[in-house]
mmCIF file of C-alpha atoms in Angstrom:
data_model
loop_
_atom_site.group_PDB
_atom_site.id
_atom_site.type_symbol
_atom_site.label_atom_id
_atom_site.label_comp_id
_atom_site.label_asym_id
_atom_site.label_seq_id
_atom_site.Cartn_x
_atom_site.Cartn_y
_atom_site.Cartn_z
ATOM 1 C CA MET A 1 -3.386 -0.412 -15.317
ATOM 2 C CA PRO A 2 -0.813 -2.501 -13.072
ATOM 3 C CA GLU A 3 1.537 -3.310 -15.539
ATOM 4 C CA GLY A 4 4.240 -6.109 -16.006
ATOM 5 C CA ASP A 5 6.869 -3.969 -13.370
ATOM 6 C CA VAL A 6 3.975 -3.336 -10.700
ATOM 7 C CA LEU A 7 3.075 -7.774 -10.841
ATOM 8 C CA ARG A 8 6.477 -8.478 -10.325
ATOM 9 C CA ARG A 9 6.688 -6.529 -7.046
ATOM 10 C CA THR A 10 3.199 -7.527 -6.170
ATOM 11 C CA ALA A 11 4.421 -11.060 -6.547
ATOM 12 C CA ALA A 12 7.310 -10.924 -4.283
ATOM 13 C CA ARG A 13 5.035 -9.297 -1.286
ATOM 14 C CA LEU A 14 2.573 -11.965 -1.267
ATOM 15 C CA ASP A 15 5.690 -14.185 -1.538
ATOM 16 C CA GLN A 16 7.338 -12.915 0.923
ATOM 17 C CA ALA A 17 4.440 -13.222 3.411
ATOM 18 C CA LEU A 18 2.415 -16.297 2.061
ATOM 19 C CA ALA A 19 5.551 -18.983 0.908
ATOM 20 C CA GLY A 20 5.928 -22.233 2.363
ATOM 21 C CA ARG A 21 3.466 -20.967 4.538
ATOM 22 C CA VAL A 22 0.027 -23.121 5.506
ATOM 23 C CA LEU A 23 -3.250 -20.904 4.767
ATOM 24 C CA THR A 24 -5.439 -20.852 8.194
ATOM 25 C CA ARG A 25 -7.892 -18.368 6.318
ATOM 26 C CA SER A 26 -9.370 -18.439 2.735
ATOM 27 C CA GLU A 27 -12.045 -16.282 1.013
ATOM 28 C CA LEU A 28 -12.795 -15.918 -2.160
ATOM 29 C CA ARG A 29 -15.395 -13.644 -2.859
ATOM 30 C CA TRP A 30 -16.215 -14.179 -6.377
ATOM 31 C CA PRO A 31 -18.948 -16.032 -7.956
ATOM 32 C CA THR A 32 -17.375 -18.580 -9.545
ATOM 33 C CA VAL A 33 -15.267 -19.686 -7.129
ATOM 34 C CA ALA A 34 -16.957 -18.791 -3.772
ATOM 35 C CA THR A 35 -17.061 -22.653 -3.190
ATOM 36 C CA PHE A 36 -13.112 -23.224 -2.694
ATOM 37 C CA ASP A 37 -11.639 -23.295 0.400
ATOM 38 C CA LEU A 38 -7.929 -23.325 0.312
ATOM 39 C CA VAL A 39 -7.414 -23.575 4.067
ATOM 40 C CA GLY A 40 -4.782 -25.674 4.976
ATOM 41 C CA ARG A 41 -2.793 -25.779 1.862
ATOM 42 C CA THR A 42 0.551 -24.653 1.440
ATOM 43 C CA VAL A 43 1.167 -21.153 -0.423
ATOM 44 C CA LEU A 44 4.193 -22.325 -2.770
ATOM 45 C CA ARG A 45 5.014 -19.373 -4.782
ATOM 46 C CA THR A 46 3.340 -16.490 -6.926
ATOM 47 C CA ALA A 47 4.115 -16.431 -9.782
ATOM 48 C CA PRO A 48 3.822 -13.372 -12.269
ATOM 49 C CA TYR A 49 3.531 -13.739 -16.372
ATOM 50 C CA GLY A 50 3.112 -10.137 -17.873
ATOM 51 C CA LYS A 51 0.083 -8.340 -15.974
ATOM 52 C CA HIS A 52 -1.442 -12.347 -14.159
ATOM 53 C CA LEU A 53 -0.248 -13.405 -10.757
ATOM 54 C CA LEU A 54 -0.421 -17.476 -10.283
ATOM 55 C CA THR A 55 -0.435 -18.523 -6.526
ATOM 56 C CA ARG A 56 0.816 -21.911 -6.422
ATOM 57 C CA PHE A 57 0.126 -24.676 -3.872
ATOM 58 C CA ASP A 58 1.029 -27.590 -2.674
ATOM 59 C CA ASP A 59 -1.390 -29.419 -3.676
ATOM 60 C CA GLY A 60 -1.670 -28.370 -7.428
ATOM 61 C CA LEU A 61 -4.076 -26.156 -7.782
ATOM 62 C CA THR A 62 -3.397 -22.643 -8.853
ATOM 63 C CA LEU A 63 -5.063 -19.501 -7.614
ATOM 64 C CA HIS A 64 -4.683 -17.140 -10.772
ATOM 65 C CA THR A 65 -5.597 -13.105 -10.287
ATOM 66 C CA HIS A 66 -5.980 -10.204 -12.433
ATOM 67 C CA LEU A 67 -5.578 -6.631 -11.375
ATOM 68 C CA ARG A 68 -7.249 -4.840 -14.370
ATOM 69 C CA MET A 69 -7.793 -1.216 -13.958
ATOM 70 C CA GLU A 70 -7.824 -1.178 -10.213
ATOM 71 C CA GLY A 71 -6.568 -4.028 -8.458
ATOM 72 C CA SER A 72 -3.949 -4.812 -5.795
ATOM 73 C CA TRP A 73 -2.840 -7.223 -3.231
ATOM 74 C CA ARG A 74 -2.456 -5.431 0.123
ATOM 75 C CA ILE A 75 -0.753 -7.363 3.407
ATOM 76 C CA GLU A 76 -1.339 -7.002 6.727
ATOM 77 C CA ARG A 77 -0.819 -8.756 10.507
ATOM 78 C CA THR A 78 -2.414 -11.227 10.681
ATOM 79 C CA GLY A 79 -5.159 -10.047 13.782
ATOM 80 C CA THR A 80 -4.978 -6.965 13.547
ATOM 81 C CA PRO A 81 -7.338 -4.296 12.160
ATOM 82 C CA GLY A 82 -6.790 -4.216 8.494
ATOM 83 C CA ALA A 83 -6.666 -8.006 8.258
ATOM 84 C CA ARG A 84 -10.070 -8.484 8.757
ATOM 85 C CA ALA A 85 -10.989 -7.364 5.251
ATOM 86 C CA GLY A 86 -14.307 -5.706 5.358
ATOM 87 C CA GLY A 87 -15.669 -3.974 2.109
ATOM 88 C CA GLN A 88 -17.317 -4.392 -0.523
ATOM 89 C CA GLN A 89 -14.069 -4.161 -2.461
ATOM 90 C CA VAL A 90 -12.362 -7.056 -1.375
ATOM 91 C CA ARG A 91 -12.317 -10.198 -3.927
ATOM 92 C CA ALA A 92 -10.250 -12.781 -2.139
ATOM 93 C CA VAL A 93 -8.288 -13.285 1.295
ATOM 94 C CA LEU A 94 -5.262 -15.464 2.032
ATOM 95 C CA GLY A 95 -4.236 -15.828 5.411
ATOM 96 C CA GLY A 96 -1.458 -17.275 7.238
ATOM 97 C CA GLU A 97 0.044 -17.486 11.019
ATOM 98 C CA THR A 98 2.168 -14.546 10.351
ATOM 99 C CA TRP A 99 0.891 -12.328 7.302
ATOM 100 C CA THR A 100 -2.800 -12.013 5.526
ATOM 101 C CA ALA A 101 -2.575 -10.803 1.823
ATOM 102 C CA ILE A 102 -5.587 -9.422 0.930
ATOM 103 C CA GLY A 103 -6.974 -8.924 -2.941
ATOM 104 C CA ASP A 104 -8.901 -5.946 -3.004
ATOM 105 C CA ARG A 105 -11.093 -4.760 -6.624
ATOM 106 C CA LEU A 106 -9.385 -7.744 -9.019
ATOM 107 C CA GLY A 107 -10.548 -8.061 -12.003
ATOM 108 C CA MET A 108 -9.757 -11.747 -12.331
ATOM 109 C CA VAL A 109 -10.224 -14.252 -9.937
ATOM 110 C CA ASP A 110 -9.867 -18.491 -10.971
ATOM 111 C CA VAL A 111 -9.089 -21.413 -9.651
ATOM 112 C CA VAL A 112 -7.410 -24.602 -11.855
ATOM 113 C CA ALA A 113 -5.049 -26.831 -11.667
ATOM 114 C CA THR A 114 -1.543 -26.023 -11.960
ATOM 115 C CA ARG A 115 -0.741 -27.807 -15.251
ATOM 116 C CA ASP A 116 -4.018 -26.495 -16.297
ATOM 117 C CA GLU A 117 -2.421 -22.511 -16.364
ATOM 118 C CA HIS A 118 -1.801 -22.541 -19.979
ATOM 119 C CA THR A 119 -5.566 -22.208 -20.554
ATOM 120 C CA LEU A 120 -6.138 -18.976 -18.696
ATOM 121 C CA ILE A 121 -2.334 -17.430 -20.412
ATOM 122 C CA GLY A 122 -1.528 -19.733 -22.865
ATOM 123 C CA HIS A 123 -2.546 -17.329 -25.713
ATOM 124 C CA LEU A 124 -0.030 -14.520 -24.176
ATOM 125 C CA GLY A 125 3.384 -13.452 -25.864
ATOM 126 C CA PRO A 126 6.603 -14.047 -23.628
ATOM 127 C CA ASP A 127 6.919 -12.149 -20.580
ATOM 128 C CA LEU A 128 9.138 -9.319 -20.684
ATOM 129 C CA LEU A 129 10.638 -9.536 -17.256
ATOM 130 C CA ALA A 130 11.163 -13.259 -17.740
ATOM 131 C CA ASP A 131 14.516 -14.398 -17.434
ATOM 132 C CA ASP A 132 14.752 -16.241 -20.780
ATOM 133 C CA PHE A 133 13.523 -13.065 -22.127
ATOM 134 C CA PRO A 134 16.860 -12.276 -23.992
ATOM 135 C CA GLY A 135 16.984 -15.533 -25.653
ATOM 136 C CA PRO A 136 13.717 -17.812 -26.364
ATOM 137 C CA GLY A 137 11.201 -15.545 -25.066
ATOM 138 C CA LEU A 138 12.690 -12.420 -27.580
ATOM 139 C CA THR A 139 12.694 -14.635 -30.433
ATOM 140 C CA GLU A 140 9.116 -15.864 -30.292
ATOM 141 C CA ALA A 141 7.852 -12.241 -29.650
ATOM 142 C CA LEU A 142 9.821 -10.829 -33.177
ATOM 143 C CA ARG A 143 8.030 -14.098 -34.627
ATOM 144 C CA ARG A 144 5.209 -12.578 -33.372
ATOM 145 C CA TRP A 145 5.661 -8.559 -34.001
ATOM 146 C CA ALA A 146 6.599 -9.567 -37.167
ATOM 147 C CA LEU A 147 2.712 -10.975 -38.163
ATOM 148 C CA ARG A 148 1.086 -7.748 -36.564
ATOM 149 C CA GLY A 149 3.011 -6.150 -39.849
ATOM 150 C CA ALA A 150 2.480 -2.519 -40.670
ATOM 151 C CA GLN A 151 0.638 -2.546 -37.307
ATOM 152 C CA PRO A 152 1.274 1.236 -35.480
ATOM 153 C CA VAL A 153 4.119 -0.157 -33.313
ATOM 154 C CA CYS A 154 2.389 1.776 -30.086
ATOM 155 C CA ASP A 155 -0.696 -0.370 -31.284
ATOM 156 C CA VAL A 156 1.691 -3.595 -31.408
ATOM 157 C CA LEU A 157 3.509 -2.744 -27.653
ATOM 158 C CA LEU A 158 0.372 -2.976 -25.833
ATOM 159 C CA ASP A 159 -0.943 -6.083 -28.406
ATOM 160 C CA GLN A 160 -0.337 -8.955 -25.227
ATOM 161 C CA GLU A 161 0.228 -11.587 -27.624
ATOM 162 C CA VAL A 162 2.974 -10.526 -29.073
ATOM 163 C CA VAL A 163 4.572 -9.357 -25.740
ATOM 164 C CA ALA A 164 3.121 -9.808 -22.052
ATOM 165 C CA GLY A 165 3.531 -7.030 -19.107
ATOM 166 C CA ILE A 166 3.749 -3.680 -21.255
ATOM 167 C CA GLY A 167 0.527 -0.936 -20.597
ATOM 168 C CA THR A 168 0.763 2.479 -21.407
ATOM 169 C CA ILE A 169 2.982 4.052 -19.218
ATOM 170 C CA TRP A 170 6.048 1.820 -20.687
ATOM 171 C CA MET A 171 4.972 1.514 -24.170
ATOM 172 C CA ALA A 172 4.885 5.794 -24.065
ATOM 173 C CA GLU A 173 8.329 5.242 -22.333
ATOM 174 C CA SER A 174 9.839 2.992 -24.352
ATOM 175 C CA LEU A 175 9.656 4.496 -28.200
ATOM 176 C CA PHE A 176 10.141 7.913 -26.357
ATOM 177 C CA ALA A 177 13.834 6.471 -25.641
ATOM 178 C CA ARG A 178 14.153 5.244 -28.801
ATOM 179 C CA ARG A 179 12.912 8.794 -30.231
ATOM 180 C CA LEU A 180 10.117 7.060 -32.410
ATOM 181 C CA TRP A 181 7.021 8.174 -33.574
ATOM 182 C CA PRO A 182 4.263 6.177 -31.869
ATOM 183 C CA TRP A 183 2.408 5.358 -35.589
ATOM 184 C CA THR A 184 5.003 4.439 -36.751
ATOM 185 C CA SER A 185 4.411 1.039 -39.034
ATOM 186 C CA ALA A 186 5.732 -1.646 -36.738
ATOM 187 C CA ASP A 187 7.485 -3.349 -39.327
ATOM 188 C CA ARG A 188 9.574 -0.046 -40.009
ATOM 189 C CA VAL A 189 11.810 -0.351 -36.564
ATOM 190 C CA ASP A 190 13.743 -2.601 -34.794
ATOM 191 C CA ALA A 191 11.427 -4.195 -33.049
ATOM 192 C CA SER A 192 14.599 -6.341 -31.407
ATOM 193 C CA ALA A 193 15.674 -2.862 -30.051
ATOM 194 C CA VAL A 194 11.926 -1.305 -28.701
ATOM 195 C CA LEU A 195 11.608 -4.684 -26.734
ATOM 196 C CA THR A 196 14.886 -4.554 -25.235
ATOM 197 C CA THR A 197 14.674 -0.788 -23.744
ATOM 198 C CA ALA A 198 10.714 -1.406 -22.216
ATOM 199 C CA ARG A 199 12.444 -4.812 -21.156
ATOM 200 C CA THR A 200 15.284 -1.974 -19.173
ATOM 201 C CA LEU A 201 13.029 0.415 -18.179
ATOM 202 C CA MET A 202 10.570 -1.590 -16.558
ATOM 203 C CA GLY A 203 13.035 -3.608 -14.929
ATOM 204 C CA ARG A 204 14.958 -0.456 -13.916
ATOM 205 C CA SER A 205 11.171 0.100 -12.773
ATOM 206 C CA ALA A 206 10.641 -3.123 -10.942
ATOM 207 C CA ALA A 207 13.742 -2.584 -8.325
ATOM 208 C CA ALA A 208 13.287 1.064 -7.835
ATOM 209 C CA PHE A 209 9.601 -0.471 -6.861
ATOM 210 C CA ALA A 210 11.183 -3.183 -4.398
ATOM 211 C CA THR A 211 12.865 -0.571 -2.160
ATOM 212 C CA SER A 212 10.177 1.890 -2.303
ATOM 213 C CA ARG A 213 8.146 2.314 0.616
ATOM 214 C CA PRO A 214 4.869 -0.011 -0.156
ATOM 215 C CA SER A 215 3.085 3.261 -0.675
ATOM 216 C CA HIS A 216 5.742 4.499 -3.446
ATOM 217 C CA SER A 217 4.262 5.394 -6.763
ATOM 218 C CA VAL A 218 5.034 4.971 -10.211
ATOM 219 C CA ALA A 219 4.733 8.711 -10.671
ATOM 220 C CA GLU A 220 7.491 9.209 -9.061
ATOM 221 C CA LEU A 221 10.045 7.415 -11.029
ATOM 222 C CA SER A 222 11.076 11.223 -13.149
ATOM 223 C CA ARG A 223 8.650 9.618 -16.356
ATOM 224 C CA GLN A 224 9.615 11.468 -19.828
ATOM 225 C CA VAL A 225 6.315 11.244 -21.238
ATOM 226 C CA HIS A 226 3.583 9.446 -20.168
ATOM 227 C CA GLY A 227 1.032 11.569 -17.947
ATOM 228 C CA ARG A 228 2.967 15.280 -18.804
ATOM 229 C CA HIS A 229 0.471 16.187 -21.226
ATOM 230 C CA ARG A 230 0.948 19.806 -22.741
ATOM 231 C CA GLN A 231 4.328 19.711 -19.686
ATOM 232 C CA GLN A 232 7.550 20.563 -20.800
ATOM 233 C CA CYS A 233 9.961 18.104 -22.953
ATOM 234 C CA ARG A 234 12.684 16.960 -20.480
ATOM 235 C CA ARG A 235 14.597 16.523 -23.423
ATOM 236 C CA CYS A 236 13.886 19.754 -25.934
ATOM 237 C CA GLY A 237 10.847 22.065 -23.927
ATOM 238 C CA THR A 238 8.589 20.938 -26.503
ATOM 239 C CA PRO A 239 5.284 20.543 -24.458
ATOM 240 C CA ILE A 240 3.325 17.037 -24.605
ATOM 241 C CA ASP A 241 1.460 15.788 -26.721
ATOM 242 C CA VAL A 242 -1.655 13.187 -26.635
ATOM 243 C CA GLY A 243 -3.106 10.514 -28.976
ATOM 244 C CA THR A 244 -5.002 7.958 -29.269
ATOM 245 C CA ALA A 245 -3.713 4.013 -29.735
ATOM 246 C CA ARG A 246 -5.810 1.078 -30.968
ATOM 247 C CA LYS A 247 -9.716 1.228 -32.215
ATOM 248 C CA PRO A 248 -12.662 1.551 -30.062
ATOM 249 C CA PRO A 249 -13.938 0.548 -27.267
ATOM 250 C CA GLN A 250 -9.789 -0.898 -26.646
ATOM 251 C CA GLU A 251 -8.816 2.667 -26.940
ATOM 252 C CA ARG A 252 -5.139 4.018 -25.008
ATOM 253 C CA PRO A 253 -3.394 7.344 -24.686
ATOM 254 C CA VAL A 254 -0.420 7.285 -25.798
ATOM 255 C CA PHE A 255 1.635 10.422 -24.846
ATOM 256 C CA TYR A 256 4.600 11.338 -27.139
ATOM 257 C CA CYS A 257 6.574 15.006 -28.007
ATOM 258 C CA PRO A 258 6.297 15.661 -31.124
ATOM 259 C CA THR A 259 9.456 17.472 -31.584
ATOM 260 C CA CYS A 260 11.713 14.280 -30.399
ATOM 261 C CA GLN A 261 9.632 11.652 -31.951
ATOM 262 C CA HIS A 262 9.166 13.395 -34.762
ATOM 263 C CA VAL A 263 7.299 11.194 -38.030
#
C-alpha cells in the first residue's frame, strides 16, 4: 500500500498539473459519486493527509481519494492517447486545458463539502509528515500512543488512529533504525524517538521521489529490511526474517534482523 511519502509526491504532481486551473473534463467512475460533474470548477490544491488525498475546489467541494493497495494517479497531456483514460481500472478523470489526471485502481472516491472533510479523516491521528508534527502533532500522537499500552510497537505504528501515513515499509525501516524488536511493548519504548525516526526516513523518501523519474520505485531507495527476506542484513550479515503484525484479517508482514533487533 502506498504510504505517506508516496502520497506527498502524488499530491505535488497533481498540483503541478491542476492547481489554479479550471476543469474542462470530469469523470468519476464510482457508483456513489458518478453523478457529480466538476467541470467549470477551479482546483485550489490537493492536500495529502496520511494515506488520503483531498483535492479542493473553489466552490467549497473536496474530492477525496484513497489509493488502497494498488491505486495511483498519473498525469497525461490533454489530447494525447494516454489521456483518453480508457479501461476498466480507471476510477476518476480530472482534465484541464493542458494536463489530465487519471486515477487508476483507486480504493475510495468521495465528494464532500470541504468543511466536512473531518467526516472522512477526522478519526485519524496526526499526519506524520505535516508541518506541525514536531510540535502539536507529535504531542497528540504521543497521547494516542500512550493509550495503546502494551500493544506491540509494530502494531501501534501501523495504527492510523495513532499517527497517519506509516505502513509496513516505514514501520519496519524505523524499527530497524532504532534497533527495536518489532513486538516490544509500545509502553517500553521511546515513542518520540521512534516517531521522529519514521518522520525523518519518510521525509527523505518523499524528497528523493520529488527529484526522481515518475517511474522511480521505493524499492530503489536502499531499504534495510523491508522486502529482503533471507537476504543478508546490511549491518551485521544475518539473514533478514519476517514475522506478522496485527491480527487477522488485518495482519501485515514485518521484516526485521534477528541480530540487530533482538528481544
